[in-house]
């Protein structure tokens, strides 16, 4: 029995409600919006999730991004992975919704990255991108490869190259080299819509206010170019609280629910922002946040919604290439390495015995 396929099938049915967390989808007020960092119920609040814009913040390299074209202005989030390289979402730099990369040479079109961790005051560190790339398999938000039915949020990755080095105060994150696994606790950050689990979205995105929150990974979609089999490309988590545990109710996954002041969702403007794990004592990028979904009868952004993004393990080669080798991929620590050594030793012992 192919569990992944079943889940993927179920999600494709469910996924019609998915919306991009920002970029194009956020164009019209009242239109479809999704991911941002939200808080739990009172006494937790969006304000309690704000991360101060100071150089010693562990989130100092989480940036907001202003994308402008055709007289429109959008907000997304991103992660610094090299002095001049920012990882974000493909849909943030897609000007048509069909995978059309923004043309930086067109008058009025630009991509600007906003760094907040600066001692020289707000507004002093906005750096314009000189190059923007979109994953070659990204064909627009929700678009599947030719001949594949469904709603695909796969391959929604972008790499933005800055025209000058990021401020020294902005942390450069390494990328975790291992597969993202279900039940992993992830730490998310972004500049998007916020609100709380009861009321949903109540607070607009802001280029200078970032929030952080956590959740636990529930499910995955495989590669859309490969019949949704093989490598994991898309991760999902639900925003649990106040009696809602959506993926568990749907019989898909019943992962741990985090405490009210940590369990969070995402909203419009959080798109492209990071999901980190803690490894070797630091935050490492393992996934991005790109979409949200609202089941029938649930308030947008409130408990019971779900969301997710791109699991980077399948894209490590792409990221290293698109950053001209700047992105640093770190192998996973401890157990696997030790286990590998153990196996080697055993094999050696057996060989010796046979001899
Ligand atoms: Ca794919
Ligand atoms: Ca959850
Ligand atoms: Ca859950």
Coordinates of C-alpha atoms and ligand atoms in Angstrom, one line a residue:
X1 CA 0.0 0.0 0.0
X2 CA 1.4 3.3 -1.0
X3 CA 0.6 5.6 1.9
X4 CA 2.3 8.6 0.4
X5 CA 0.1 8.3 -2.6
X6 CA -3.1 8.0 -0.6
X7 CA -2.1 11.1 1.5
X8 CA -1.2 12.9 -1.6
X9 CA -4.5 12.1 -3.2
X10 CA -6.4 13.2 -0.2
X11 CA -4.5 16.4 -0.1
X12 CA -5.0 17.1 -3.7
X13 CA -8.7 17.0 -3.0
X14 CA -8.3 19.2 0.0
X15 CA -5.8 21.4 -1.5
X16 CA -8.2 23.3 -3.7
X17 CA -8.5 25.7 -0.8
X18 CA -4.8 26.4 -0.7
X19 CA -3.6 29.9 -1.4
X20 CA -0.2 31.4 -1.8
X21 CA 1.0 33.1 1.3
X22 CA 1.8 36.3 -0.5
X23 CA 3.2 37.6 -3.7
X24 CA 0.7 37.5 -6.5
X25 CA -2.1 36.0 -4.5
X26 CA -2.1 38.9 -2.1
X27 CA -2.8 41.5 -4.8
X28 CA -6.4 42.3 -4.1
X29 CA -7.5 43.2 -0.7
X30 CA -10.2 40.7 0.3
X31 CA -8.8 38.3 -2.2
X32 CA -7.1 35.1 -1.4
X33 CA -4.4 35.4 1.2
X34 CA -2.5 33.1 3.3
X35 CA 0.7 32.4 5.3
X36 CA 2.0 34.6 8.3
X37 CA 3.0 33.8 11.8
X38 CA 0.0 33.8 14.1
X39 CA -0.3 33.3 17.8
X40 CA -2.4 31.0 19.9
X41 CA -5.3 32.0 22.0
X42 CA -5.1 34.6 24.8
X43 CA -3.0 35.1 26.9
X44 CA -0.8 34.5 23.8
X45 CA -0.8 37.4 21.3
X46 CA 0.8 38.4 18.0
X47 CA 2.8 40.9 19.9
X48 CA 4.3 38.2 22.0
X49 CA 5.7 36.6 18.8
X50 CA 7.6 39.7 17.6
X51 CA 11.3 39.3 17.3
X52 CA 13.2 42.5 18.0
X53 CA 15.3 43.9 15.1
X54 CA 18.6 43.7 16.9
X55 CA 21.9 42.3 15.6
X56 CA 22.1 39.6 18.3
X57 CA 18.7 38.1 17.4
X58 CA 19.0 34.6 16.1
X59 CA 16.6 35.7 13.4
X60 CA 18.7 38.7 12.2
X61 CA 19.1 37.1 8.7
X62 CA 15.4 36.6 8.1
X63 CA 14.5 39.4 5.7
X64 CA 11.4 41.0 4.2
X65 CA 11.2 41.4 0.5
X66 CA 9.5 44.1 -1.5
X67 CA 8.6 43.0 -5.1
X68 CA 7.3 45.7 -7.4
X69 CA 6.0 45.4 -11.0
X70 CA 3.1 46.7 -13.1
X71 CA 2.4 49.4 -10.5
X72 CA 1.9 46.8 -7.8
X73 CA 3.9 46.3 -4.6
X74 CA 4.1 43.0 -2.7
X75 CA 5.7 41.7 0.5
X76 CA 7.4 38.3 1.0
X77 CA 9.9 36.9 3.4
X78 CA 13.2 35.2 2.9
X79 CA 16.4 33.8 4.4
X80 CA 20.0 34.9 3.9
X81 CA 22.1 31.9 3.0
X82 CA 25.2 33.8 1.7
X83 CA 26.5 37.3 1.8
X84 CA 24.4 38.2 -1.2
X85 CA 22.0 35.3 -1.5
X86 CA 18.5 35.1 -0.2
X87 CA 16.2 32.0 -0.5
X88 CA 12.5 32.8 -1.0
X89 CA 9.4 31.5 -2.8
X90 CA 9.0 31.2 -6.6
X91 CA 5.5 32.7 -6.5
X92 CA 6.9 35.9 -4.9
X93 CA 8.8 36.7 -8.1
X94 CA 6.2 35.3 -10.5
X95 CA 4.4 38.2 -12.3
X96 CA 1.7 36.3 -14.0
X97 CA 0.9 33.4 -11.7
X98 CA 2.1 31.1 -14.5
X99 CA 5.8 31.0 -13.6
X100 CA 6.9 34.2 -15.3
X101 CA 10.0 35.5 -13.6
X102 CA 10.0 39.2 -12.9
X103 CA 12.1 41.2 -15.4
X104 CA 14.4 43.4 -13.4
X105 CA 15.3 45.4 -16.5
X106 CA 11.7 46.5 -17.0
X107 CA 11.2 50.1 -15.7
X108 CA 9.2 50.0 -12.5
X109 CA 10.1 46.4 -11.7
X110 CA 12.4 45.6 -8.9
X111 CA 13.1 43.3 -5.9
X112 CA 14.4 44.9 -2.8
X113 CA 15.5 43.0 0.4
X114 CA 15.0 44.7 3.7
X115 CA 17.4 44.0 6.5
X116 CA 16.2 44.8 10.0
X117 CA 19.0 43.8 12.2
X118 CA 20.9 47.0 11.9
X119 CA 22.4 49.4 14.5
X120 CA 22.2 52.3 12.0
X121 CA 18.5 52.8 12.1
X122 CA 15.4 51.6 10.2
X123 CA 15.5 52.1 6.4
X124 CA 19.3 52.1 6.1
X125 CA 19.6 48.6 4.8
X126 CA 17.5 48.0 1.8
X127 CA 19.4 46.3 -0.9
X128 CA 18.2 45.9 -4.5
X129 CA 18.5 42.6 -6.2
X130 CA 20.6 42.3 -9.3
X131 CA 19.5 38.8 -10.2
X132 CA 16.4 36.7 -9.4
X133 CA 16.0 33.0 -10.2
X134 CA 13.0 30.7 -9.9
X135 CA 13.2 26.9 -9.7
X136 CA 13.0 25.6 -13.3
X137 CA 10.2 23.2 -12.4
X138 CA 8.0 26.0 -10.9
X139 CA 5.1 26.7 -13.3
X140 CA 3.0 29.0 -11.2
X141 CA 1.2 28.6 -7.9
X142 CA -1.0 25.5 -7.9
X143 CA 0.1 24.5 -11.4
X144 CA 1.1 20.9 -12.0
X145 CA 3.4 19.7 -14.8
X146 CA 1.8 19.2 -18.2
X147 CA -0.5 16.2 -18.1
X148 CA -0.6 15.9 -14.3
X149 CA -4.0 16.6 -12.8
X150 CA -4.4 18.3 -9.4
X151 CA -3.2 21.4 -7.5
X152 CA 0.6 21.4 -7.2
X153 CA 2.4 23.7 -4.8
X154 CA 5.7 22.0 -5.5
X155 CA 9.0 23.6 -6.6
X156 CA 8.0 27.0 -5.3
X157 CA 11.5 28.2 -4.7
X158 CA 13.4 31.4 -5.7
X159 CA 17.0 32.6 -5.1
X160 CA 17.6 36.3 -5.0
X161 CA 21.1 37.8 -5.5
X162 CA 21.8 41.1 -4.0
X163 CA 23.8 43.9 -5.6
X164 CA 25.9 44.3 -2.5
X165 CA 26.8 42.4 0.6
X166 CA 24.2 42.1 3.3
X167 CA 24.9 44.0 6.5
X168 CA 27.4 42.2 8.7
X169 CA 24.8 42.1 11.5
X170 CA 22.6 39.9 9.4
X171 CA 23.0 36.2 10.2
X172 CA 23.8 33.9 7.3
X173 CA 22.1 30.5 7.8
X174 CA 23.4 27.1 6.8
X175 CA 21.1 24.6 5.2
X176 CA 20.4 21.4 7.0
X177 CA 21.4 18.5 4.6
X178 CA 19.0 15.9 5.9
X179 CA 15.5 15.0 4.8
X180 CA 12.8 16.8 6.7
X181 CA 10.9 14.1 8.7
X182 CA 7.3 14.0 10.0
X183 CA 7.0 15.0 13.7
X184 CA 9.9 17.4 13.4
X185 CA 9.4 20.6 15.4
X186 CA 10.1 23.6 13.2
X187 CA 10.7 27.2 14.0
X188 CA 9.2 29.6 11.5
X189 CA 9.8 33.3 10.9
X190 CA 8.3 35.9 8.7
X191 CA 6.8 39.4 8.1
X192 CA 3.3 38.4 7.0
X193 CA -0.2 38.8 8.2
X194 CA -0.7 37.9 11.8
X195 CA -3.5 37.4 14.2
X196 CA -4.5 34.7 16.7
X197 CA -6.0 31.2 16.7
X198 CA -9.5 32.4 17.7
X199 CA -10.0 35.5 15.5
X200 CA -7.7 34.6 12.6
X201 CA -5.9 37.3 10.7
X202 CA -6.2 40.8 12.3
X203 CA -2.8 42.4 11.7
X204 CA -1.3 43.5 8.3
X205 CA 2.1 42.4 7.1
X206 CA 4.9 44.8 7.7
X207 CA 8.4 45.1 6.2
X208 CA 9.8 45.8 9.6
X209 CA 7.9 43.6 12.0
X210 CA 8.9 39.9 12.0
X211 CA 7.3 37.2 14.1
X212 CA 8.4 33.7 15.0
X213 CA 6.4 30.7 15.9
X214 CA 6.6 26.9 15.8
X215 CA 4.7 23.9 14.6
X216 CA 5.3 20.1 14.0
X217 CA 5.5 18.7 10.5
X218 CA 2.7 16.3 9.7
X219 CA 2.7 15.2 6.0
X220 CA 4.5 15.4 2.7
X221 CA 3.8 15.5 -1.1
X222 CA 6.3 13.8 -3.3
X223 CA 7.7 15.1 -6.6
X224 CA 5.0 16.3 -9.0
X225 CA 7.3 15.6 -11.9
X226 CA 7.4 12.0 -10.8
X227 CA 3.8 11.2 -10.1
X228 CA 4.0 12.5 -6.6
X229 CA 6.3 9.6 -5.7
X230 CA 9.9 9.6 -4.8
X231 CA 11.5 12.6 -3.1
X232 CA 9.6 14.8 -0.7
X233 CA 9.0 18.3 -2.0
X234 CA 6.2 19.8 0.0
X235 CA 5.5 19.7 3.7
X236 CA 2.3 20.3 5.6
X237 CA 1.4 21.1 9.2
X238 CA -1.9 22.1 10.9
X239 CA -2.5 24.9 13.3
X240 CA -3.9 23.1 16.4
X241 CA -5.9 24.6 19.3
X242 CA -9.3 25.2 20.8
X243 CA -10.4 21.7 20.0
X244 CA -9.2 21.8 16.4
X245 CA -6.7 19.2 15.1
X246 CA -7.4 19.1 11.4
X247 CA -5.0 16.5 10.0
X248 CA -5.8 14.2 12.9
X249 CA -9.5 14.6 12.3
X250 CA -9.0 13.8 8.7
X251 CA -7.1 10.6 9.6
X252 CA -3.9 11.9 8.1
X253 CA -1.5 12.6 11.0
X254 CA -1.9 13.1 14.8
X255 CA 1.4 14.8 15.7
X256 CA 2.2 16.6 18.9
X257 CA 0.4 19.8 19.6
X258 CA 2.8 22.5 20.9
X259 CA 1.9 24.7 23.8
X260 CA -0.6 27.6 23.1
X261 CA 2.2 30.2 23.1
X262 CA 4.3 28.2 20.5
X263 CA 1.9 26.5 18.1
X264 CA 1.5 28.9 15.2
X265 CA 0.3 29.3 11.7
X266 CA 1.4 31.5 8.9
X267 CA -0.2 34.3 6.7
X268 CA 0.2 36.4 3.6
X269 CA 3.7 37.9 3.5
X270 CA 5.3 35.0 5.3
X271 CA 5.8 33.3 1.9
X272 CA 9.4 32.4 1.2
X273 CA 10.3 32.7 4.8
X274 CA 12.2 30.1 6.7
X275 CA 11.4 27.0 8.7
X276 CA 14.4 26.2 10.8
X277 CA 15.6 23.3 13.0
X278 CA 18.1 23.6 15.8
X279 CA 21.3 21.7 15.0
X280 CA 24.8 22.1 16.2
X281 CA 23.5 24.8 18.5
X282 CA 22.3 27.1 15.7
X283 CA 19.3 27.6 13.6
X284 CA 19.5 25.8 10.2
X285 CA 17.2 26.2 7.3
X286 CA 15.4 23.0 6.4
X287 CA 12.3 24.2 4.6
X288 CA 10.5 27.3 3.4
X289 CA 6.9 28.4 4.1
X290 CA 4.8 29.1 1.0
X291 CA 1.0 28.3 1.3
X292 CA -1.9 28.0 3.6
X293 CA -5.3 26.2 3.5
X294 CA -8.6 26.9 5.1
X295 CA -11.1 24.0 5.6
X296 CA -14.8 24.8 5.3
X297 CA -16.2 26.5 8.3
X298 CA -12.8 27.6 9.6
X299 CA -11.8 31.3 9.9
X300 CA -8.8 32.3 7.8
X301 CA -5.7 32.1 9.9
X302 CA -7.4 30.6 12.9
X303 CA -7.1 27.2 14.7
X304 CA -8.0 24.4 12.3
X305 CA -6.2 26.0 9.3
X306 CA -3.1 24.3 7.8
X307 CA -0.2 25.4 5.8
X308 CA 3.3 24.3 4.6
X309 CA 6.0 24.9 2.1
X310 CA 9.0 23.4 0.4
X311 CA 11.2 20.8 2.1
X312 CA 14.7 21.7 0.8
X313 CA 16.3 18.3 0.8
X314 CA 15.2 17.7 -2.8
X315 CA 16.6 21.0 -3.8
X316 CA 20.0 21.1 -2.3
X317 CA 21.8 20.8 -5.6
X318 CA 19.6 23.5 -7.1
X319 CA 20.3 25.9 -4.1
X320 CA 24.1 25.4 -4.3
X321 CA 24.1 26.0 -8.0
X322 CA 21.7 29.0 -7.9
X323 CA 23.8 30.6 -5.2
X324 CA 27.1 30.0 -7.1
X325 CA 28.2 27.8 -4.3
X326 CA 27.5 30.3 -1.5
X327 CA 24.8 28.2 0.2
X328 CA 26.4 25.9 2.8
X329 CA 24.8 22.5 3.3
X330 CA 25.6 20.8 6.5
X331 CA 25.3 17.0 7.0
X332 CA 23.1 15.9 9.8
X333 CA 24.8 15.2 13.1
X334 CA 25.1 12.4 15.6
X335 CA 23.0 9.3 15.1
X336 CA 23.3 8.7 11.4
X337 CA 27.0 9.3 11.4
X338 CA 27.6 7.1 14.4
X339 CA 25.3 4.4 12.9
X340 CA 27.2 4.5 9.7
X341 CA 30.5 4.0 11.5
X342 CA 29.0 1.1 13.4
X343 CA 27.9 -0.6 10.2
X344 CA 31.3 -0.2 8.7
X345 CA 33.1 -1.7 11.7
X346 CA 30.7 -4.7 11.7
X347 CA 31.3 -5.3 8.0
X348 CA 35.1 -5.1 8.6
X349 CA 34.8 -7.6 11.5
X350 CA 32.8 -10.0 9.4
X351 CA 35.3 -9.8 6.6
X352 CA 38.1 -10.5 9.0
X353 CA 36.3 -13.5 10.4
X354 CA 35.6 -14.9 6.9
X355 CA 39.2 -14.6 6.1
Ligands
LIG1 CA1 8.8 18.8 -8.5
LIG2 CA1 0.1 21.2 14.4
LIG3 CA1 -2.4 18.4 14.4

